[in-house]
JSON list of C-alpha atoms and ligand atoms in Angstrom, two decimals:
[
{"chain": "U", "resi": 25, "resn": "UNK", "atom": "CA", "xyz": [0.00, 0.00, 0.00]},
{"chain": "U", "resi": 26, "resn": "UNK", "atom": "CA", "xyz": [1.60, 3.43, -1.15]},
{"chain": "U", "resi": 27, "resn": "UNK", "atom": "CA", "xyz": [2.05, 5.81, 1.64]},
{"chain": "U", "resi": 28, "resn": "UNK", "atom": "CA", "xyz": [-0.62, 8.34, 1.03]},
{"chain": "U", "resi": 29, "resn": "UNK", "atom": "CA", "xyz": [-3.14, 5.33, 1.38]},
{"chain": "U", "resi": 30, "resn": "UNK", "atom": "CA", "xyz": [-1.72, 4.19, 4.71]},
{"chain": "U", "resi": 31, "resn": "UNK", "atom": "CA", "xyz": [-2.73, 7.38, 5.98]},
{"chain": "U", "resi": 32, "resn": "UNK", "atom": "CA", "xyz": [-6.12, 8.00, 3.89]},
{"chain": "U", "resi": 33, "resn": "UNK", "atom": "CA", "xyz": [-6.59, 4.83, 5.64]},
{"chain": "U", "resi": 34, "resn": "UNK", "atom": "CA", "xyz": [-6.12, 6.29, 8.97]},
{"chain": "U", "resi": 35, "resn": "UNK", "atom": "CA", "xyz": [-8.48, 9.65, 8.46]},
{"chain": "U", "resi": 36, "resn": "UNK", "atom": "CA", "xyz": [-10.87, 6.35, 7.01]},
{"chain": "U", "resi": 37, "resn": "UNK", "atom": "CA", "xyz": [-10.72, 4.66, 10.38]},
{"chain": "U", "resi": 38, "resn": "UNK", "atom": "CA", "xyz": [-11.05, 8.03, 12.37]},
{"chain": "U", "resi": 39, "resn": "UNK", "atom": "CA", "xyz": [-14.48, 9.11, 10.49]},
{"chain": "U", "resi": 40, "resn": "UNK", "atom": "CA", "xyz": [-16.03, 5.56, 11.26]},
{"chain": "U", "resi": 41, "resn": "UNK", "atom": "CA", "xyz": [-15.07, 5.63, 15.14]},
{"chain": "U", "resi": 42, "resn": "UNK", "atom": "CA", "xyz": [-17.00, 9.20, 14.94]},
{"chain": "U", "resi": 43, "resn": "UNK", "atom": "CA", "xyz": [-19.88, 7.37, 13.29]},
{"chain": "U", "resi": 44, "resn": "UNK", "atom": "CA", "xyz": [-20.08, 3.93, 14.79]},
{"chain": "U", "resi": 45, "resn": "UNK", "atom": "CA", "xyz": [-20.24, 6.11, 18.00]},
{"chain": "U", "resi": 46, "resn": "UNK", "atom": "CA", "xyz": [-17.08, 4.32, 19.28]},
{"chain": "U", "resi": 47, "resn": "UNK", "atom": "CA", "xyz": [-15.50, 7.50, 20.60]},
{"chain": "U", "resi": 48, "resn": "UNK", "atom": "CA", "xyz": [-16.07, 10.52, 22.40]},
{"chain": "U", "resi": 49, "resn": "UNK", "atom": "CA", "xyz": [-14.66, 13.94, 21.85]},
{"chain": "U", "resi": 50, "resn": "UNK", "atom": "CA", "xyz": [-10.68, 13.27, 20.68]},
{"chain": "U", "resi": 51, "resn": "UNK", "atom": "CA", "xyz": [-10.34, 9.89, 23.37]},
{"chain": "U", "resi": 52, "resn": "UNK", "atom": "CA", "xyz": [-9.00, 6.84, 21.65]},
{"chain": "U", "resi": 53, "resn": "UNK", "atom": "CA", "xyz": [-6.75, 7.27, 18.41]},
{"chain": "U", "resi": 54, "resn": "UNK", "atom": "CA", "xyz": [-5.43, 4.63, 15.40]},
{"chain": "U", "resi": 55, "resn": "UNK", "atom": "CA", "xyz": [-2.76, 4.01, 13.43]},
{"chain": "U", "resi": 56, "resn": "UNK", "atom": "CA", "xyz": [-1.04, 2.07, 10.47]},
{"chain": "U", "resi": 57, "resn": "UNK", "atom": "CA", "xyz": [2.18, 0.34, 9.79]},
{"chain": "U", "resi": 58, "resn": "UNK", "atom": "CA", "xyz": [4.34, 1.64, 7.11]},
{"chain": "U", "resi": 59, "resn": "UNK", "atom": "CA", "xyz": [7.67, 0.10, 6.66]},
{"chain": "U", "resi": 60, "resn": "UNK", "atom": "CA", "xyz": [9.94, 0.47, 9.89]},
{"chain": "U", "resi": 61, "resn": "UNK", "atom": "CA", "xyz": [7.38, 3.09, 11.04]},
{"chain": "U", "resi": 62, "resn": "UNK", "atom": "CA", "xyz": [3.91, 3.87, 11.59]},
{"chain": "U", "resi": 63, "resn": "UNK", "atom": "CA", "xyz": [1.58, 6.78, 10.94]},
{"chain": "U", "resi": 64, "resn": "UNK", "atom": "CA", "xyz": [-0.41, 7.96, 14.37]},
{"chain": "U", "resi": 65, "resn": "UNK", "atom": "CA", "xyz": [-3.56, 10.54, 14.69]},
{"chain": "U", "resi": 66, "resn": "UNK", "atom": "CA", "xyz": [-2.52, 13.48, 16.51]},
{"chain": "U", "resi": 67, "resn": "UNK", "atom": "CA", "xyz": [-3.17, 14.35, 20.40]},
{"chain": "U", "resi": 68, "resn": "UNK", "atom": "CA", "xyz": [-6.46, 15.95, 21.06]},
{"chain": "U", "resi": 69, "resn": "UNK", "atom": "CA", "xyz": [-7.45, 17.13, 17.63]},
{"chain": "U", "resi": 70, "resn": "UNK", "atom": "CA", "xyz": [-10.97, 16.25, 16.89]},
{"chain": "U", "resi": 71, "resn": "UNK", "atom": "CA", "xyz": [-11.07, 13.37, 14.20]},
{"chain": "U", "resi": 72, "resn": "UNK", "atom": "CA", "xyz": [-14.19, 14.85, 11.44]},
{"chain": "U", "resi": 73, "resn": "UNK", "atom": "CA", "xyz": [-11.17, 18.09, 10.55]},
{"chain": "U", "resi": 74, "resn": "UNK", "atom": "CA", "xyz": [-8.09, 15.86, 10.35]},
{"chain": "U", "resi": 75, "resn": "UNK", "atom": "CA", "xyz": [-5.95, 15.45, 7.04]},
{"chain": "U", "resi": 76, "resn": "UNK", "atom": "CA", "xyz": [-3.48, 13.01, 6.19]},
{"chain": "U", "resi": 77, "resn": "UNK", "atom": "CA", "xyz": [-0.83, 16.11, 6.86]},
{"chain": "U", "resi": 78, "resn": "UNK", "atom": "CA", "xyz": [-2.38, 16.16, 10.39]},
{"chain": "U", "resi": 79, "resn": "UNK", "atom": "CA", "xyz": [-1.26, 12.99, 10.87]},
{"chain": "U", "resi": 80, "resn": "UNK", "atom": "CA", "xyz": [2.48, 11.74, 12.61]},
{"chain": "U", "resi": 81, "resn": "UNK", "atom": "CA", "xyz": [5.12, 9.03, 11.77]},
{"chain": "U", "resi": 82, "resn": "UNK", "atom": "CA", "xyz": [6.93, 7.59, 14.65]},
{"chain": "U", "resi": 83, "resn": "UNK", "atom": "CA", "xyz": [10.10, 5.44, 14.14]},
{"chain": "U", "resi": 84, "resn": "UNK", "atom": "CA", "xyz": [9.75, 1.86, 15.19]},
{"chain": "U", "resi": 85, "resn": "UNK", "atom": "CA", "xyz": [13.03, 1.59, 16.47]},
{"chain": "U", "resi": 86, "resn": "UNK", "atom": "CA", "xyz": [13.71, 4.85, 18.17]},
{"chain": "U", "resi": 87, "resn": "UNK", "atom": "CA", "xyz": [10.06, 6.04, 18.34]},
{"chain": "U", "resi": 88, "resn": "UNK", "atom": "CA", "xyz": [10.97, 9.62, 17.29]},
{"chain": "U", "resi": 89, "resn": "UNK", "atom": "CA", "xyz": [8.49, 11.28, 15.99]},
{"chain": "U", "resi": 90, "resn": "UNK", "atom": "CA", "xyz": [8.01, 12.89, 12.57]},
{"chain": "U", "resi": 91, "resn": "UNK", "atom": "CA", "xyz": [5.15, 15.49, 11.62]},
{"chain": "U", "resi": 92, "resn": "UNK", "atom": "CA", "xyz": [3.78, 19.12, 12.52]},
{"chain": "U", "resi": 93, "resn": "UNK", "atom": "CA", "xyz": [1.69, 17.69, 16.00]},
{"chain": "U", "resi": 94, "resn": "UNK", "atom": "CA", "xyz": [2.43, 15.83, 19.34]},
{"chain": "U", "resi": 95, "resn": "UNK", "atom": "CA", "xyz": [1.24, 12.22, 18.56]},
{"chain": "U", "resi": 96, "resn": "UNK", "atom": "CA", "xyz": [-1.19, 10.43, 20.39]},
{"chain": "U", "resi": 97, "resn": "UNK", "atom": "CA", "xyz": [-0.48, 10.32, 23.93]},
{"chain": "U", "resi": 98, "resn": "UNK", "atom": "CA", "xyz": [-0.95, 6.45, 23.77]},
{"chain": "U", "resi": 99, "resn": "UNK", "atom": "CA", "xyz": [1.66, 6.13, 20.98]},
{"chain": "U", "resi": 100, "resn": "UNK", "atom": "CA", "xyz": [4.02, 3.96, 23.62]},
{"chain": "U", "resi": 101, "resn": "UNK", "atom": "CA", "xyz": [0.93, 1.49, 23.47]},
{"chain": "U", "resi": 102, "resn": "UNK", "atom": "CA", "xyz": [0.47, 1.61, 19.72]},
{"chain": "U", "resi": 103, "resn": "UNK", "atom": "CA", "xyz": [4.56, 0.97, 19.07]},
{"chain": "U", "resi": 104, "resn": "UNK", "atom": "CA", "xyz": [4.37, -1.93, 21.40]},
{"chain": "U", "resi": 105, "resn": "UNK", "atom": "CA", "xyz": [1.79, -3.63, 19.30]},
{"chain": "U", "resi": 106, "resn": "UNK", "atom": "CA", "xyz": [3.73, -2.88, 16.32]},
{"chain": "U", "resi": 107, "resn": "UNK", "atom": "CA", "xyz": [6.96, -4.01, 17.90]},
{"chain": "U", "resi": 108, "resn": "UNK", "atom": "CA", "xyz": [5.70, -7.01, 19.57]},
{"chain": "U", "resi": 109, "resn": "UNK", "atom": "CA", "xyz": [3.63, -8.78, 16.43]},
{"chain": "U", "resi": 110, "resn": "UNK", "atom": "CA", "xyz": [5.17, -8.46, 13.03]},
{"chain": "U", "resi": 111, "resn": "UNK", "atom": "CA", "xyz": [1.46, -9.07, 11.45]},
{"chain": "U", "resi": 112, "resn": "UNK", "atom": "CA", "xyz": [-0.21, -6.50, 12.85]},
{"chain": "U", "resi": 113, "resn": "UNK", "atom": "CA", "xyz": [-0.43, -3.72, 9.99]},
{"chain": "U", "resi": 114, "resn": "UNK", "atom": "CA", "xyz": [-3.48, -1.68, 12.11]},
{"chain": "U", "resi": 115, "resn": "UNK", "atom": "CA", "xyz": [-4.28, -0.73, 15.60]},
{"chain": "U", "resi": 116, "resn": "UNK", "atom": "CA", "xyz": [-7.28, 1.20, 17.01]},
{"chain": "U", "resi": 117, "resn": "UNK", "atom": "CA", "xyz": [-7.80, 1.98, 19.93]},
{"chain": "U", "resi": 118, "resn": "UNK", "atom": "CA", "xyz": [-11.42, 2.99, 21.39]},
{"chain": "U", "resi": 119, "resn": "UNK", "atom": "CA", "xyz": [-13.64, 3.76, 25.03]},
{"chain": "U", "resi": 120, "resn": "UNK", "atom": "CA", "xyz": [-16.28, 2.51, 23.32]},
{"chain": "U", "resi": 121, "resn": "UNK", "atom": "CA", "xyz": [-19.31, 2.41, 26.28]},
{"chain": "U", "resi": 122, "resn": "UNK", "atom": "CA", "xyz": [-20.07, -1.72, 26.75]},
{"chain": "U", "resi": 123, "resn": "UNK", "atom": "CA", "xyz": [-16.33, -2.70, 26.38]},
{"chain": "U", "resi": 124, "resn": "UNK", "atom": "CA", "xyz": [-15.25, -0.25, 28.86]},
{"chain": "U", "resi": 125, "resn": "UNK", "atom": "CA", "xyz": [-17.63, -1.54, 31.16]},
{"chain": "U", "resi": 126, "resn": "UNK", "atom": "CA", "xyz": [-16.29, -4.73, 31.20]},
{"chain": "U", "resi": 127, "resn": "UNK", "atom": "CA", "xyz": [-12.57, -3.47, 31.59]},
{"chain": "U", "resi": 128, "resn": "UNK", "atom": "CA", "xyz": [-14.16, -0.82, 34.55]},
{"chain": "U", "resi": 129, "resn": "UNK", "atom": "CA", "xyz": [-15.53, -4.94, 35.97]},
{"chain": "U", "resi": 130, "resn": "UNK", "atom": "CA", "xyz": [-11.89, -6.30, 35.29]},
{"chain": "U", "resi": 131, "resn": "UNK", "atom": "CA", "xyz": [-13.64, -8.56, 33.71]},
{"chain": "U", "resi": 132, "resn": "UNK", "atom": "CA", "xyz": [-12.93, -10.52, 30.19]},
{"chain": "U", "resi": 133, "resn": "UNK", "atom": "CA", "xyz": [-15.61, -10.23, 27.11]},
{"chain": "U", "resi": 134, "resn": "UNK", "atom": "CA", "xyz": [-15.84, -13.83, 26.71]},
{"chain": "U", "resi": 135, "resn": "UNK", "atom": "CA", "xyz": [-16.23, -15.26, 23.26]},
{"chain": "U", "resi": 136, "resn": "UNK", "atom": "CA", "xyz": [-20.06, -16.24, 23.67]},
{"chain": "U", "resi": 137, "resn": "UNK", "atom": "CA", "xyz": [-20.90, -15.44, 20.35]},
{"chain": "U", "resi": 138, "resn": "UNK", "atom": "CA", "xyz": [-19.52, -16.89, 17.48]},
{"chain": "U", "resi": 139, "resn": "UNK", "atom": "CA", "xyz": [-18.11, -13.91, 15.23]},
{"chain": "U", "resi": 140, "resn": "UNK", "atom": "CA", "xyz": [-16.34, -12.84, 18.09]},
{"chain": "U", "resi": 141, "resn": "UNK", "atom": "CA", "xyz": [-14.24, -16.21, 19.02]},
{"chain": "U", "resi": 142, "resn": "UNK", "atom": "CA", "xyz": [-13.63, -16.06, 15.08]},
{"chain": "U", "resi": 143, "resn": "UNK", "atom": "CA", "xyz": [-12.35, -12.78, 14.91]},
{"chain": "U", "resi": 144, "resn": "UNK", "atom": "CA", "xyz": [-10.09, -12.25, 18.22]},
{"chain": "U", "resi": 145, "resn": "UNK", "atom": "CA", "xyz": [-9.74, -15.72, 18.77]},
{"chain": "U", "resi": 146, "resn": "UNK", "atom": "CA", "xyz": [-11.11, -15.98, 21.99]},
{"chain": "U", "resi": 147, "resn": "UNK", "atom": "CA", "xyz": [-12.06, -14.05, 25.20]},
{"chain": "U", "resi": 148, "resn": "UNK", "atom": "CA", "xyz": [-10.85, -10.30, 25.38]},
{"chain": "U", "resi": 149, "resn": "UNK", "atom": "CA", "xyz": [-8.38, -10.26, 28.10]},
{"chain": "U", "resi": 150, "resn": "UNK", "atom": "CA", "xyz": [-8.34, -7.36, 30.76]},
{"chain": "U", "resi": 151, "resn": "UNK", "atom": "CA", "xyz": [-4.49, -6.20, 31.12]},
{"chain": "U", "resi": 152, "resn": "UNK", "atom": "CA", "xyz": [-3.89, -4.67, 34.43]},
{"chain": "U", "resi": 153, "resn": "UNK", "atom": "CA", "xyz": [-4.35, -1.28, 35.16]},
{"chain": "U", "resi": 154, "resn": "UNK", "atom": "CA", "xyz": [-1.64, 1.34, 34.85]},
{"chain": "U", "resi": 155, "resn": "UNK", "atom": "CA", "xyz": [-1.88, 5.04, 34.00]},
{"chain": "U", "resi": 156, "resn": "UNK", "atom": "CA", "xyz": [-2.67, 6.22, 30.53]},
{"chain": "U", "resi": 157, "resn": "UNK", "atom": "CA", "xyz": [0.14, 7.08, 27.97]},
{"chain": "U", "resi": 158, "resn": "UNK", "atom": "CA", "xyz": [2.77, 4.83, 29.84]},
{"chain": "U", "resi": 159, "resn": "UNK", "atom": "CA", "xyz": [5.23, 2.36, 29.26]},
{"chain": "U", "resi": 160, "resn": "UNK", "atom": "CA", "xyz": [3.76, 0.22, 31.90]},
{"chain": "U", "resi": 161, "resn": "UNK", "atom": "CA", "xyz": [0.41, 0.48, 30.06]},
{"chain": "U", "resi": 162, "resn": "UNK", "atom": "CA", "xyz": [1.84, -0.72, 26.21]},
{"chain": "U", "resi": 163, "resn": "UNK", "atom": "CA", "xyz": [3.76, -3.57, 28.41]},
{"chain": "U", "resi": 164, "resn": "UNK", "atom": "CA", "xyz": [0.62, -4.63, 30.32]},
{"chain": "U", "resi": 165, "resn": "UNK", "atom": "CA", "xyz": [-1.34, -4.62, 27.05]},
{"chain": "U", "resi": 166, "resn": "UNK", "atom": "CA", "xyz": [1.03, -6.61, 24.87]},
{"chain": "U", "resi": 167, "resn": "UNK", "atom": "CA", "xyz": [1.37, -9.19, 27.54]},
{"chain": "U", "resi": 168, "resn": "UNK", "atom": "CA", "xyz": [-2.69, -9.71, 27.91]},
{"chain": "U", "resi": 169, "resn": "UNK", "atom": "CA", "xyz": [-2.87, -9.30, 24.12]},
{"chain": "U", "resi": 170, "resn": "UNK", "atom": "CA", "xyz": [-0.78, -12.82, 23.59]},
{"chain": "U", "resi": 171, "resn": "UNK", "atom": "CA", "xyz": [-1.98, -14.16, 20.28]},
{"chain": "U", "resi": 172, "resn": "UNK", "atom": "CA", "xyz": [-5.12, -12.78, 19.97]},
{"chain": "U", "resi": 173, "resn": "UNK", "atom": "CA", "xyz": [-6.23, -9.56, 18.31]},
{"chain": "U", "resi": 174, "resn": "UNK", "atom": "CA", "xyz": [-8.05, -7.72, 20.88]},
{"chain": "U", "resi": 175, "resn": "UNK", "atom": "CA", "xyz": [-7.38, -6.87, 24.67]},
{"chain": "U", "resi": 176, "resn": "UNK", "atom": "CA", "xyz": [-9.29, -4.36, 27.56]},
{"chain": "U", "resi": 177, "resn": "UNK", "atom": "CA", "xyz": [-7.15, -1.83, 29.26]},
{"chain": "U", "resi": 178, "resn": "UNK", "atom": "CA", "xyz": [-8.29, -2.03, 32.71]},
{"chain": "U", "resi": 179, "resn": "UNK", "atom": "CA", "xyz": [-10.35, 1.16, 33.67]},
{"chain": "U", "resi": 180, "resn": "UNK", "atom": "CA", "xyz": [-9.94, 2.60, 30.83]},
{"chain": "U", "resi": 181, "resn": "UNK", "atom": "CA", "xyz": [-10.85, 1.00, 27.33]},
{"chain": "U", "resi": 182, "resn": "UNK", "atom": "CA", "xyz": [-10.37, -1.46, 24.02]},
{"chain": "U", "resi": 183, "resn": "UNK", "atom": "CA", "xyz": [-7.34, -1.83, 21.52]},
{"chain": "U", "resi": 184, "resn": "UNK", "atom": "CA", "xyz": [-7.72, -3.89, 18.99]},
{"chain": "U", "resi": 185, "resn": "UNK", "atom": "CA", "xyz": [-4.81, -4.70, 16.47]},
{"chain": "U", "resi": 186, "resn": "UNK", "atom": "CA", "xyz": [-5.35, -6.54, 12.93]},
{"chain": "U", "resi": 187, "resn": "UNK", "atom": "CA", "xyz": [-3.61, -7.26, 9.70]},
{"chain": "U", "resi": 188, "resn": "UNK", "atom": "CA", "xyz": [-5.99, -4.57, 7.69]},
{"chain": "U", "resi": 189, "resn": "UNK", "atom": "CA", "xyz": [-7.39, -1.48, 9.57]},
{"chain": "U", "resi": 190, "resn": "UNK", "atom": "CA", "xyz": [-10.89, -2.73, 8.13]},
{"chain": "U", "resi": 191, "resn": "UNK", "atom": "CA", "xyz": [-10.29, -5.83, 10.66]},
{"chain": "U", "resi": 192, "resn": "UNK", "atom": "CA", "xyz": [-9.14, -3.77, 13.49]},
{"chain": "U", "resi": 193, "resn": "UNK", "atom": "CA", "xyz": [-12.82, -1.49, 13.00]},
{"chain": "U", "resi": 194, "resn": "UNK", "atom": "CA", "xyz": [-14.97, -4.52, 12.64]},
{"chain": "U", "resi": 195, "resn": "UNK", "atom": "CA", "xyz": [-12.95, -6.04, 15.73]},
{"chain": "U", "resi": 196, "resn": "UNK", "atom": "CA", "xyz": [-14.06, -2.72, 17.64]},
{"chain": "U", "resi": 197, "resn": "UNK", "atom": "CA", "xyz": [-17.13, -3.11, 17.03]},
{"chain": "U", "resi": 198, "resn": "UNK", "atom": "CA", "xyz": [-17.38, -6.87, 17.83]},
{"chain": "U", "resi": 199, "resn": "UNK", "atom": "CA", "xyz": [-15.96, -6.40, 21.00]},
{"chain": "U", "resi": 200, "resn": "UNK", "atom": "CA", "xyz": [-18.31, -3.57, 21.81]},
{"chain": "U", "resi": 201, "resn": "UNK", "atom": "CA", "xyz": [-21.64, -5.73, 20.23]},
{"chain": "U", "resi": 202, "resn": "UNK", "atom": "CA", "xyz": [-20.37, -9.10, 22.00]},
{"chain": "U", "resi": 203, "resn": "UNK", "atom": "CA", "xyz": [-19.86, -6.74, 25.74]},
{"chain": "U", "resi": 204, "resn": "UNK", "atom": "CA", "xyz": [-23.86, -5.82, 25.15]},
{"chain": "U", "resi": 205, "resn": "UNK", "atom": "CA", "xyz": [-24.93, -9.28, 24.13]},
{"chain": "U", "resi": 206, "resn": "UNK", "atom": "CA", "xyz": [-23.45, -10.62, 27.40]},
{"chain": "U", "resi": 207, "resn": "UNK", "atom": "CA", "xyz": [-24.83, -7.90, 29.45]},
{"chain": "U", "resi": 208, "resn": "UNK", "atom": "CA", "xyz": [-28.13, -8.55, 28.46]},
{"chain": "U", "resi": 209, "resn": "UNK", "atom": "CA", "xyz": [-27.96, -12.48, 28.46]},
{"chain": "U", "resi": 210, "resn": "UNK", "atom": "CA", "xyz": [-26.89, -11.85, 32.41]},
{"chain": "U", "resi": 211, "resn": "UNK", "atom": "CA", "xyz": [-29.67, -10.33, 32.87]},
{"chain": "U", "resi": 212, "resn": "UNK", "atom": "CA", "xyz": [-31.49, -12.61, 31.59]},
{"chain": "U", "resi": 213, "resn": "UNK", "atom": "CA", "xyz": [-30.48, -15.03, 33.90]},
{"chain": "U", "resi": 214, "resn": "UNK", "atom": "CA", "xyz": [-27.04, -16.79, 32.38]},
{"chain": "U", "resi": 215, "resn": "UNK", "atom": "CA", "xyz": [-24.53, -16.73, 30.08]},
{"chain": "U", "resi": 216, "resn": "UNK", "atom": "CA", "xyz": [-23.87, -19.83, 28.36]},
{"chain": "U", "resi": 217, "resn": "UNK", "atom": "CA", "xyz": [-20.09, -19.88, 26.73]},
{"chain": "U", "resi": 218, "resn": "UNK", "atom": "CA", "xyz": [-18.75, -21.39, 23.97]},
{"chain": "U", "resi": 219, "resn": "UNK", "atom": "CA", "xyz": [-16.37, -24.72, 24.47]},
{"chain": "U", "resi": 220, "resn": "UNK", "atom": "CA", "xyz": [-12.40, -24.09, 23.99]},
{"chain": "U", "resi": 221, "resn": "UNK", "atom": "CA", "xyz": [-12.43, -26.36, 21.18]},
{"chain": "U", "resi": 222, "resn": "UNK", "atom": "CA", "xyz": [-15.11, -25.16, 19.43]},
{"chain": "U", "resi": 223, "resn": "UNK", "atom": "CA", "xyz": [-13.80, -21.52, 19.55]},
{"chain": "U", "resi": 224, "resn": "UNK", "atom": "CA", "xyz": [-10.40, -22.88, 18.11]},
{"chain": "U", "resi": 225, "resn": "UNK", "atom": "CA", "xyz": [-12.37, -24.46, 15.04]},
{"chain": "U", "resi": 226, "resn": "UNK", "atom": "CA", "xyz": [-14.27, -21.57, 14.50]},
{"chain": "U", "resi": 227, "resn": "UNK", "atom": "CA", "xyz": [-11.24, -19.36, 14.94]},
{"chain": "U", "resi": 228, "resn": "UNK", "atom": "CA", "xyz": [-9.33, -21.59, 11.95]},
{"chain": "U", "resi": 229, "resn": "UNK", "atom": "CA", "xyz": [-12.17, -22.05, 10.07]},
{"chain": "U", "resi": 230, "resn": "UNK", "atom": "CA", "xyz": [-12.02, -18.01, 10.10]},
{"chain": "U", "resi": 231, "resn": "UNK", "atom": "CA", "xyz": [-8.47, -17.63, 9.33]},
{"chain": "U", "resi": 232, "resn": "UNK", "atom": "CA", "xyz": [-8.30, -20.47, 6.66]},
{"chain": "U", "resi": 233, "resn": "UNK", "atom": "CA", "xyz": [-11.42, -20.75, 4.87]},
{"chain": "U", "resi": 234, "resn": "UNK", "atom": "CA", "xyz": [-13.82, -17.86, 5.44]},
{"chain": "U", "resi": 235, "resn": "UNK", "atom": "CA", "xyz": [-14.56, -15.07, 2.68]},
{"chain": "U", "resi": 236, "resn": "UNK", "atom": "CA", "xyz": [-14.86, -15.55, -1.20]},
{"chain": "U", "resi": 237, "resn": "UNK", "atom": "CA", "xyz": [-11.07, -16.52, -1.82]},
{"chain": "U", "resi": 238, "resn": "UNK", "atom": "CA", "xyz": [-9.94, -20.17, -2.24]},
{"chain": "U", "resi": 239, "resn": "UNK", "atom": "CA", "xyz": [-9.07, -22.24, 0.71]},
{"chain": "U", "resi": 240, "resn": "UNK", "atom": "CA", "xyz": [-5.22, -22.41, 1.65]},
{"chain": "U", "resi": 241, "resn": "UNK", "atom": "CA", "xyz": [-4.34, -18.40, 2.69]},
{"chain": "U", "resi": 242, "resn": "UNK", "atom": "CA", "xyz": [-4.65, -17.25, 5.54]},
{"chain": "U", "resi": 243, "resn": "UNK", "atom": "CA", "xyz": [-7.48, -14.90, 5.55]},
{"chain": "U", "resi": 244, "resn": "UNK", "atom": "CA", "xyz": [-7.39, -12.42, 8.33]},
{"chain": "J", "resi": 10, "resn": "LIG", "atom": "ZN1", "xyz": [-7.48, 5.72, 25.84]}
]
């Protein structure tokens, strides 16, 4: 992908947060892999007026920044994603109202639903809490994340991280539908969960098989 789509894709992924109601004000941010570095929305700029020139490029190595703004505050989170899993290409990172609950709860989103335990490949993890924008916080995330592609922040909110940012949206928005389904269901009187192996086949039948392209690729 050339660079100037890498960050159209990023403006992309900032407009649908506004309209998927996944954010509030400027909180949460997203960004994009390119090369040895990756392209981050600014601090506290609100998302509807930004422009790709709006946008920053941190090294991965030395996480200097490049551009006319401060980055995100939580770029320390977004480079350990980067740094940590060579196939993630996208990471978003929301405080989204149900998901947040459940991190407020310390408590996973288990994968009781079956586009969930396909996508993130299980139960969202809750990584312990530390304070926002610090290296404790990426290093508490990245541990809880382990293989999977989504993981709470405790008291505080969602990141999900993805091979496309189109996976890294949807996964947001999983996350957030799968938090309400299981709030309801409790209330309802019980929430009935999905076996281990079950979410495993689901989970390969997802990254092997599902969509229009032949069998044999891995697909998300
Ligand atoms: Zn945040």
């Amino acid at each position: 992908m050339a660079m100037n789509d890498i960050r159209e894709n990023v403006l992309w992924a900032a407009n649908r947060l506004c309209q998927d109601r996944l954010v509030v004000g400027t909180w949460g941010n997203i960004s994009a892999r390119d090369g040895n570095c990756f392209w981050i929305t600014p601090s506290g700029m609100p998302y509807e007026s930004l422009t790709v020139s709006d946008l920053i490029c941190l090294d991965l190595e030395s996480g200097k920044p490049r551009g006319r703004w401060k980055p995100s505050s939580e770029w320390r989170l977004h480079m350990a994603f980067y740094r940590h899993r060579p196939d993630v290409m996208a990471v978003v990172h929301t405080h989204s109202i149900y998901a947040t609950a459940f991190a407020v709860a310390r408590r996973p989103v288990p994968a009781a639903v079956e586009d969930l335990a396909q996508a993130v490949g299980g139960s969202v993890e809750v990584a312990p809490y530390a304070l926002p924008g610090t290296d404790e916080l990426a290093k508490n995330a990245v541990q809880a994340l382990g293989k999977k592609n989504a993981v709470l922040l405790a008291n505080h909110g969602l990141v999900a991280a993805a091979k496309t940012m189109e996976e890294a949206l949807k996964i947001c928005l999983l996350v957030e539908k799968t938090a309400k389904i299981v709030l309801l269901a409790h209330s309802l009187g019980s929430v009935s969960l999905l076996s281990r192996e079950d979410i495993e086949k689901m989970r390969h039948f997802y990254l092997w098989s599902y969509g229009p392209e032949k069998d044999g690729e891995e697909k998300a």
